[in-house]
CSV table of C-alpha atoms and ligand atoms in Angstrom, one decimal:
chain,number,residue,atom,x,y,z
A,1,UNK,CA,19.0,-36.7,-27.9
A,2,UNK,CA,18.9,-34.4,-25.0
A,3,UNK,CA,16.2,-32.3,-26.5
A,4,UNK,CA,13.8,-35.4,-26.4
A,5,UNK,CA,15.9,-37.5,-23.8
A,6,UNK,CA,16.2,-37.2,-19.3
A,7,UNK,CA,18.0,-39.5,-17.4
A,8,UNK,CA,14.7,-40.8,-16.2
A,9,UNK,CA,14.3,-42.2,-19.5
A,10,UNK,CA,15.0,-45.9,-20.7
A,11,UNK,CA,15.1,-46.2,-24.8
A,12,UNK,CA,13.9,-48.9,-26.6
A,13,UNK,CA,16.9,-49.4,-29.7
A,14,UNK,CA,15.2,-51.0,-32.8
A,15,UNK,CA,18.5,-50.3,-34.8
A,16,UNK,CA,21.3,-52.4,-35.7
A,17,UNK,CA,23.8,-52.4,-32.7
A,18,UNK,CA,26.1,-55.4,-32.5
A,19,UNK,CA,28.7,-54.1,-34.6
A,20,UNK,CA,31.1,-51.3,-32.9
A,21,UNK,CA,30.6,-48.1,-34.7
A,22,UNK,CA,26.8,-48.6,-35.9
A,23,UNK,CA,23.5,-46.6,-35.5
A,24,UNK,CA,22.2,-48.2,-32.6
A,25,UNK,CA,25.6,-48.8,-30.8
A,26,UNK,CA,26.4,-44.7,-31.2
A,27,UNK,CA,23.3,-44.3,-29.6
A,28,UNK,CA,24.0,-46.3,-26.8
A,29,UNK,CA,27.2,-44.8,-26.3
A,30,UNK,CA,25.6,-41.3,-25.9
A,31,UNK,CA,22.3,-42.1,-24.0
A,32,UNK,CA,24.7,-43.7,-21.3
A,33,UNK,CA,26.7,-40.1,-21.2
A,34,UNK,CA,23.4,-38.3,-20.8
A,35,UNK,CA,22.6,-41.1,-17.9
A,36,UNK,CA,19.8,-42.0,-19.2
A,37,UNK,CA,19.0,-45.7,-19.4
A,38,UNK,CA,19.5,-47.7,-23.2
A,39,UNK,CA,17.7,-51.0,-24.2
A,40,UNK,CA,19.7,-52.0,-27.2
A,41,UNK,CA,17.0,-54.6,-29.5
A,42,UNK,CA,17.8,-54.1,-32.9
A,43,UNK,CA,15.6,-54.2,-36.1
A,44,UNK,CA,12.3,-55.9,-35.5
A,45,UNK,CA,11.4,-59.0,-37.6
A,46,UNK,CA,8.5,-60.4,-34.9
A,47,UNK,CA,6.5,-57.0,-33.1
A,48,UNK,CA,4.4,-59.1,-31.1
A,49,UNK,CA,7.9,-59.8,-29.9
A,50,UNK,CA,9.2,-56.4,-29.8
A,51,UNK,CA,5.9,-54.9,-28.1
A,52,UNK,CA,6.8,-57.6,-25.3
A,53,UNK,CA,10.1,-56.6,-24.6
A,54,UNK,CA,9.6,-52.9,-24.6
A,55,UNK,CA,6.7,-53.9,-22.1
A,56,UNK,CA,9.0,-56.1,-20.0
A,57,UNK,CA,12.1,-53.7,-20.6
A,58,UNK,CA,9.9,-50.6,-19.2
A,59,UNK,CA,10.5,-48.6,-21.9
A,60,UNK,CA,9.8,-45.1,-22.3
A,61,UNK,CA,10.5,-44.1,-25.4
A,62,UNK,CA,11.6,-46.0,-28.9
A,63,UNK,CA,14.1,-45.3,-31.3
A,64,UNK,CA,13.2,-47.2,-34.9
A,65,UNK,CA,12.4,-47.5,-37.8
A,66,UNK,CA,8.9,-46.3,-39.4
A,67,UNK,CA,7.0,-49.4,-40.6
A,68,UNK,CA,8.2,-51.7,-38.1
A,69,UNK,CA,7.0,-49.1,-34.9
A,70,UNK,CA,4.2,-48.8,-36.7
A,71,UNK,CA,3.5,-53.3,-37.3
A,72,UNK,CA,4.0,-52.9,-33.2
A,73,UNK,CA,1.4,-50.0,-32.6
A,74,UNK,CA,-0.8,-52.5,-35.1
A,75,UNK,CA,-0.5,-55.7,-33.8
A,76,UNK,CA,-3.3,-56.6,-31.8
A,77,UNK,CA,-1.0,-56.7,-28.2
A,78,UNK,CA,0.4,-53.1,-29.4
A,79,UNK,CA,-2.0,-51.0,-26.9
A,80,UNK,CA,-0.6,-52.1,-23.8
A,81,UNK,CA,2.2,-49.8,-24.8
A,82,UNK,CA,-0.4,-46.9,-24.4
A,83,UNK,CA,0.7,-43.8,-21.9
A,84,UNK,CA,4.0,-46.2,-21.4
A,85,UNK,CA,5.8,-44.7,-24.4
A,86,UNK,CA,6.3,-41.3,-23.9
A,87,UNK,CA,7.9,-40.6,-27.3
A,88,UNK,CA,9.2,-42.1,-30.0
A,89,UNK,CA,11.8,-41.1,-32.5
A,90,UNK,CA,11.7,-42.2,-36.3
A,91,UNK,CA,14.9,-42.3,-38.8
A,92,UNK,CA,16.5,-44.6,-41.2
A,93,UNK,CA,14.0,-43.6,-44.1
A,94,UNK,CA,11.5,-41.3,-45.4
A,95,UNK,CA,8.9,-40.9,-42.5
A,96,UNK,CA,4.9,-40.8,-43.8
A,97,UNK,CA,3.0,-38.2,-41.3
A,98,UNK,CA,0.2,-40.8,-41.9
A,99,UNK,CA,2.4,-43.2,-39.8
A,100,UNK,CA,3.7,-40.0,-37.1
A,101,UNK,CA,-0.6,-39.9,-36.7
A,102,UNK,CA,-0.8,-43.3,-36.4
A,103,UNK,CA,1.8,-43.6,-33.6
A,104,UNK,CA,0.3,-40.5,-31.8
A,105,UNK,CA,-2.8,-41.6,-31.5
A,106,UNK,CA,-1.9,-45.6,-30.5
A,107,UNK,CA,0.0,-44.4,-27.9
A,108,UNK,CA,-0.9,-41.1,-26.8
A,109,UNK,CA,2.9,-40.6,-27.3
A,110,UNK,CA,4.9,-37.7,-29.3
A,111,UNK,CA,6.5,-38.5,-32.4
A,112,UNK,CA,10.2,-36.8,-33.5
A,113,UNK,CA,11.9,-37.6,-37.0
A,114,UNK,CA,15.8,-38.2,-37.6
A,115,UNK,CA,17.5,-36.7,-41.1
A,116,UNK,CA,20.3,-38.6,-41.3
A,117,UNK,CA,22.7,-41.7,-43.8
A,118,UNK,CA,25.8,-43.1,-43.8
A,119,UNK,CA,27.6,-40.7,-45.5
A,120,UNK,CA,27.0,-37.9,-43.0
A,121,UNK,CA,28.3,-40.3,-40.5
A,122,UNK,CA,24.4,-41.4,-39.7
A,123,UNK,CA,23.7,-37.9,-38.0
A,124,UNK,CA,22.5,-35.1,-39.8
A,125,UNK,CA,19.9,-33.4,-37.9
A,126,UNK,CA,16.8,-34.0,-35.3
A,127,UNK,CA,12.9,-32.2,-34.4
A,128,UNK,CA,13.0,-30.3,-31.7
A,129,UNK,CA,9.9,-30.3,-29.3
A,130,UNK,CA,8.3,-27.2,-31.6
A,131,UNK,CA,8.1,-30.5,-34.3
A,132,UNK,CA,9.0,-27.6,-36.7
A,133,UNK,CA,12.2,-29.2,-39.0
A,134,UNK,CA,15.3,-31.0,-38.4
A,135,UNK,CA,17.9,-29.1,-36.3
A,136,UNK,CA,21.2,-29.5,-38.3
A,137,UNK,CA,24.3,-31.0,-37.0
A,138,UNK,CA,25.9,-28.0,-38.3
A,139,UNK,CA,29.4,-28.3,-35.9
A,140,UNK,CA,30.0,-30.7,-38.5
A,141,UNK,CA,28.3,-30.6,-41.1
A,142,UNK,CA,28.1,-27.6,-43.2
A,143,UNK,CA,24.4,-28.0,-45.2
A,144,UNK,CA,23.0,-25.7,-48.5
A,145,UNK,CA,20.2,-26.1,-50.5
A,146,UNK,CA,20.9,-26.0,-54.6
A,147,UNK,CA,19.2,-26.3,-57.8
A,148,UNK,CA,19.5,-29.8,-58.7
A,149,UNK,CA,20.0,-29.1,-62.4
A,150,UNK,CA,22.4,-26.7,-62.0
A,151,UNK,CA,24.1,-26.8,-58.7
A,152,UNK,CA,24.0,-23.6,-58.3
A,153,UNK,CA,23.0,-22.4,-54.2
A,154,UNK,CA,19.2,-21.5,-54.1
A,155,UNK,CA,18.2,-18.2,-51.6
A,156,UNK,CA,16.9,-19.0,-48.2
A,157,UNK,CA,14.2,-20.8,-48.4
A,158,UNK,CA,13.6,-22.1,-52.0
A,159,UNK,CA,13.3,-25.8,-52.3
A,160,UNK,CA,16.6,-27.7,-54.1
A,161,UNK,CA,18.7,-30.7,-53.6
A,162,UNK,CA,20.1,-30.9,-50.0
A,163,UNK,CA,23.7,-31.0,-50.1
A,164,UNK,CA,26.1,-31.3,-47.7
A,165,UNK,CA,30.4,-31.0,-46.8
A,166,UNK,CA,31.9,-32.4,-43.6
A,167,UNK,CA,33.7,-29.7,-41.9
A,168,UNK,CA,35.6,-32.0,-39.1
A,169,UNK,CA,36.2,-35.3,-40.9
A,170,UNK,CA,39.8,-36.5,-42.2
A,171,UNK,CA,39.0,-40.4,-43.4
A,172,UNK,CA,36.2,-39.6,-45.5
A,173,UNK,CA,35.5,-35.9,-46.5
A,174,UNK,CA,33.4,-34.7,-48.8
A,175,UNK,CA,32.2,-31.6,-50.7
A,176,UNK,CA,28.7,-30.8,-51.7
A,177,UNK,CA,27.8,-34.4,-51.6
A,178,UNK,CA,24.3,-34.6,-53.2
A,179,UNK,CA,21.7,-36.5,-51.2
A,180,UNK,CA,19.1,-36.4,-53.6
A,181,UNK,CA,16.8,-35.1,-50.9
A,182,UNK,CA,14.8,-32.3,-51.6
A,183,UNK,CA,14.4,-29.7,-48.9
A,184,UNK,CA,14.5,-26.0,-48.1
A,185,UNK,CA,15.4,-24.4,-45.4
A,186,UNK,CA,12.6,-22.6,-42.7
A,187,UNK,CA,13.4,-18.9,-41.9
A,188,UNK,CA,13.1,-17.6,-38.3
A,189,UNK,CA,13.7,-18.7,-35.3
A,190,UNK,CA,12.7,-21.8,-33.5
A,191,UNK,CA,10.4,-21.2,-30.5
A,192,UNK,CA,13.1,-23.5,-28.7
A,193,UNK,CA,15.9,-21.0,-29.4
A,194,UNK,CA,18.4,-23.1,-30.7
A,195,UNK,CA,21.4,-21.5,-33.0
A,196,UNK,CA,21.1,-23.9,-35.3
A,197,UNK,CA,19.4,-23.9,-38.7
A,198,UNK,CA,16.3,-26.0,-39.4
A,199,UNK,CA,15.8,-27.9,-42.7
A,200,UNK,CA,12.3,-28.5,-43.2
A,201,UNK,CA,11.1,-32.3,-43.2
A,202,UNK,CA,12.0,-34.0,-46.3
A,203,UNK,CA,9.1,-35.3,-48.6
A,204,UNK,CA,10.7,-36.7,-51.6
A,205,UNK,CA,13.6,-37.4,-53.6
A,206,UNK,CA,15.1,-36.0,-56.7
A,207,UNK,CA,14.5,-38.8,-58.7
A,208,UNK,CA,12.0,-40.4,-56.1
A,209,UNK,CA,9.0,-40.3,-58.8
A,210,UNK,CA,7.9,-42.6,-61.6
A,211,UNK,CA,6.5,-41.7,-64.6
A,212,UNK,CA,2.7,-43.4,-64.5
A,213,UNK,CA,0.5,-42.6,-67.2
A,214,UNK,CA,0.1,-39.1,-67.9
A,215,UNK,CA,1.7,-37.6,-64.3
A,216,UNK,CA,3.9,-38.7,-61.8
A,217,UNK,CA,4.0,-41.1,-58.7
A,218,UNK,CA,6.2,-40.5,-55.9
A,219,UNK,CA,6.0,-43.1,-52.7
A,220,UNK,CA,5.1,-40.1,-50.2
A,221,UNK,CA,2.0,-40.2,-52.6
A,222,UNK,CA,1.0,-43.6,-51.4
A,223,UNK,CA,2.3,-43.7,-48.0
A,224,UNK,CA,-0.2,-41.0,-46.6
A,225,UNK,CA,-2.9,-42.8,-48.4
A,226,UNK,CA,-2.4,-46.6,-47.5
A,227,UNK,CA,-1.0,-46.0,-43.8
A,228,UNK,CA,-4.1,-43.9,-43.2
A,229,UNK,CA,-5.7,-47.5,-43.1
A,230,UNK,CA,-5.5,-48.8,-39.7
A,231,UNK,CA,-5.1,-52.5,-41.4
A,232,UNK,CA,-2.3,-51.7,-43.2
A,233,UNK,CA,1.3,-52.7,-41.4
A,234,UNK,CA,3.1,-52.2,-45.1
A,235,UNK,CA,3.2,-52.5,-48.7
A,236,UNK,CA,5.3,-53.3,-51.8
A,237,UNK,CA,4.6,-50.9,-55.2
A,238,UNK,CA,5.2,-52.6,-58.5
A,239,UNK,CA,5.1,-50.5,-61.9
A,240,UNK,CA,4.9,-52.7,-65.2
A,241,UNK,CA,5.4,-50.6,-68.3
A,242,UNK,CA,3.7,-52.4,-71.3
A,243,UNK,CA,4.0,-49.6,-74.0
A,244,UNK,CA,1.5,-47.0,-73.6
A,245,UNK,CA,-0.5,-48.9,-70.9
A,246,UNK,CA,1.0,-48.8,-67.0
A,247,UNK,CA,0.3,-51.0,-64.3
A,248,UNK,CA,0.5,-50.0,-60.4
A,249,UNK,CA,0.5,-53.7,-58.1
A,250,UNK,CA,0.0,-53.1,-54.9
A,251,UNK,CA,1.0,-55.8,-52.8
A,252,UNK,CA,-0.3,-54.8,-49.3
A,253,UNK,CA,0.8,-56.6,-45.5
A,254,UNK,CA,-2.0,-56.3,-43.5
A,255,UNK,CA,-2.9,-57.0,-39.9
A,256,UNK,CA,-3.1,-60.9,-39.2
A,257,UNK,CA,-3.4,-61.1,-42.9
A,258,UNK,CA,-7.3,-59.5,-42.9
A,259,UNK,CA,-9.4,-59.4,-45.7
A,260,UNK,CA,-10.6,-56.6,-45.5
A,261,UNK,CA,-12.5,-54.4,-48.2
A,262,UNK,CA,-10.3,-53.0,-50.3
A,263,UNK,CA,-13.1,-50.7,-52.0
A,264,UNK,CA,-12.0,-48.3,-50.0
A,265,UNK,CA,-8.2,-48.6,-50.6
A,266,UNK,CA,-8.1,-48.7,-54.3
A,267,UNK,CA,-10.6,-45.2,-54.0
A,268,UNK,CA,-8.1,-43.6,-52.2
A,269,UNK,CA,-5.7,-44.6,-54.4
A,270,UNK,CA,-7.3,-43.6,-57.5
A,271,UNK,CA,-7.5,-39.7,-56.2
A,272,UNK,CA,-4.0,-39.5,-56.9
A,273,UNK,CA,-3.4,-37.1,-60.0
A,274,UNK,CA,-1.4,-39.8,-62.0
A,275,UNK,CA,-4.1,-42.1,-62.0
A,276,UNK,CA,-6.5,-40.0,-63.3
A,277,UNK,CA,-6.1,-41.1,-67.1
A,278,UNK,CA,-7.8,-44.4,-66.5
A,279,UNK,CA,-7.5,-45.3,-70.5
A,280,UNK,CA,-3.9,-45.7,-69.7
A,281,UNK,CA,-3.4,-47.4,-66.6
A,282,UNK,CA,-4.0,-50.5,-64.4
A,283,UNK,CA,-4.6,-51.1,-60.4
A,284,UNK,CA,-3.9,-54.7,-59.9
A,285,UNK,CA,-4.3,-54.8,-55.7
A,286,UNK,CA,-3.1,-58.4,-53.7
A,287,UNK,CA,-2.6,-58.8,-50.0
A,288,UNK,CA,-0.2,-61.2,-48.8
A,289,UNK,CA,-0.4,-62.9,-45.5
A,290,UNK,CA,3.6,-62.6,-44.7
A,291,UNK,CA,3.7,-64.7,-41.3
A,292,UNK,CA,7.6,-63.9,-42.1
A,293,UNK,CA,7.7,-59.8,-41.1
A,294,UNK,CA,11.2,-59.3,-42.3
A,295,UNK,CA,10.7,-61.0,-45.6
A,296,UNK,CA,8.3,-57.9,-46.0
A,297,UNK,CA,10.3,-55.0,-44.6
A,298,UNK,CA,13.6,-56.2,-45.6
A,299,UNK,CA,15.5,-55.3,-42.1
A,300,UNK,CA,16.5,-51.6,-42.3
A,301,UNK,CA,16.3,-51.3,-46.3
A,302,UNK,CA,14.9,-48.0,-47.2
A,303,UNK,CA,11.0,-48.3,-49.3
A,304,UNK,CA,11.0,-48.2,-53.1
A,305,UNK,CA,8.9,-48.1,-55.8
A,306,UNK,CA,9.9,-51.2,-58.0
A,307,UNK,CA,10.3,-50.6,-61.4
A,308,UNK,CA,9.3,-53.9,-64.0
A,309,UNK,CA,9.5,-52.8,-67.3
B,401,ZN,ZN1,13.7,-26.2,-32.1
């Protein structure tokens, strides 16, 4: 946090922090060493809410997760957090640059991703100001990159599974524990000088694709194309398998539940490479009007595509 954080700081915590020991209560702990000032919410189920208190609070900057900073950059009160937020900092799951744009340009703010889960002990790396990768926790952590068929460690900078082996841990080590994140890592130096290695941003998982027709879907695929849409606050991705024939259902959350034309979302859509075969394939589009936000994100689940065969 210090590469983001100053003690003139106060930071908005949209993570789970009641419980001793969790994300946002680790976070807590440290911003109050660095002196700079916490606001401890937790997950956000209401953002008209949220976007209240961080106005009320006088937050700076916002530590959350990516969908529900973006429903509070997206709700219609969101823009009185413009030139208040001076950053923002993204983890918990996969982070669409659609949604980093998004955030920039709502706010006028910067926008950092977190690498991190549970079993590194939440941790595992953090952009520096360059925005180049993640900057490895590597005091503890010791990271490689290896072919995910073979396990075998790739060269410097060829893309495999990310792996990892705790170096400082007694109650819960582990050994080239496989993420299923794919990554490599960037050669050079970071403009910011750090020592430590950067791991380039993760963009999919190892088996984070379905087979759709004749080619492959991944959810990266359609998070830069539906968060592009300034309507869109979030969406649920269905696959049916009916023999030869498959069927994508989007089920999109929109902004006050708007109609609006969806011409242009299903176009965007269909560019994808997988839904080129149109002999073998569906688009079945709904939106929902969720009054309920956490029935939609599902608290600090990470996104999947649903499988319904
Ligand atoms: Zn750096």
């Amino acid at each position: 946090m210090l590469t983001l954080t100053g003690p003139e700081d106060r930071i908005l915590i949209l993570l789970p922090w009641q419980t001793q020991g969790s994300v946002g209560d680790l976070l807590q702990i440290a911003l109050r060493r660095m002196k700079a000032m916490p606001l401890p919410y937790g997950p956000v189920s209401d953002p008209r809410a949220a976007v209240r208190y961080a106005l009320h609070s006088g937050a700076t900057a916002i530590v959350g997760i990516p969908v529900q900073v973006l429903a509070m950059a997206r709700h219609k009160e969101g823009h009185l957090l413009r030139n208040k937020i001076k950053y923002v900092l993204l983890c918990t799951d996969y982070v669409p640059q659609a949604i980093c744009r998004a955030l920039e340009a709502a706010w006028g703010c910067s926008v950092f991703q977190h690498y991190g889960m549970t079993e590194m002990g939440l941790g595992g790396g953090v952009q520096c100001r360059a925005l180049r990768g993640y900057h490895l926790r590597e005091a503890d952590l010791f990271f490689e990159i290896v072919d995910p068929e073979s396990g075998e460690v790739l060269p410097e900078g060829e893309t495999g599974e990310v792996v990892f082996t705790t170096l400082t841990r007694e109650g819960m080590p582990l050994i080239r524990y496989r993420t299923g994140d794919v990554s490599s890592f960037l050669p050079g130096k970071c403009p910011c000088g750090t020592v430590l290695r950067s791991l380039a941003l993760i963009k999919n998982r190892v088996d984070g694709f379905i087979q759709f027709g004749g080619g492959k879907i991944t959810l990266p695929d359609l998070d830069e194309k539906l968060f592009d849409f300034d309507f869109i606050l979030d969406y649920k991705a269905y696959v049916r398998k009916n023999g030869e024939q498959s069927e994508l259902q989007l089920v999109l959350k929109t902004v006050d539940g708007s109609k609006a034309d969806l011409s242009a979302v299903i176009k965007s859509v269909l560019i994808l490479p997988a839904l080129q075969d149109s002999e073998r394939h569906r688009l079945i589009l709904q939106v929902t009007e969720e009054p309920d936000f956490t029935a939609f994100t599902g608290g600090t689940a990470k996104r999947t595509i649903t499988v319904i065969q």
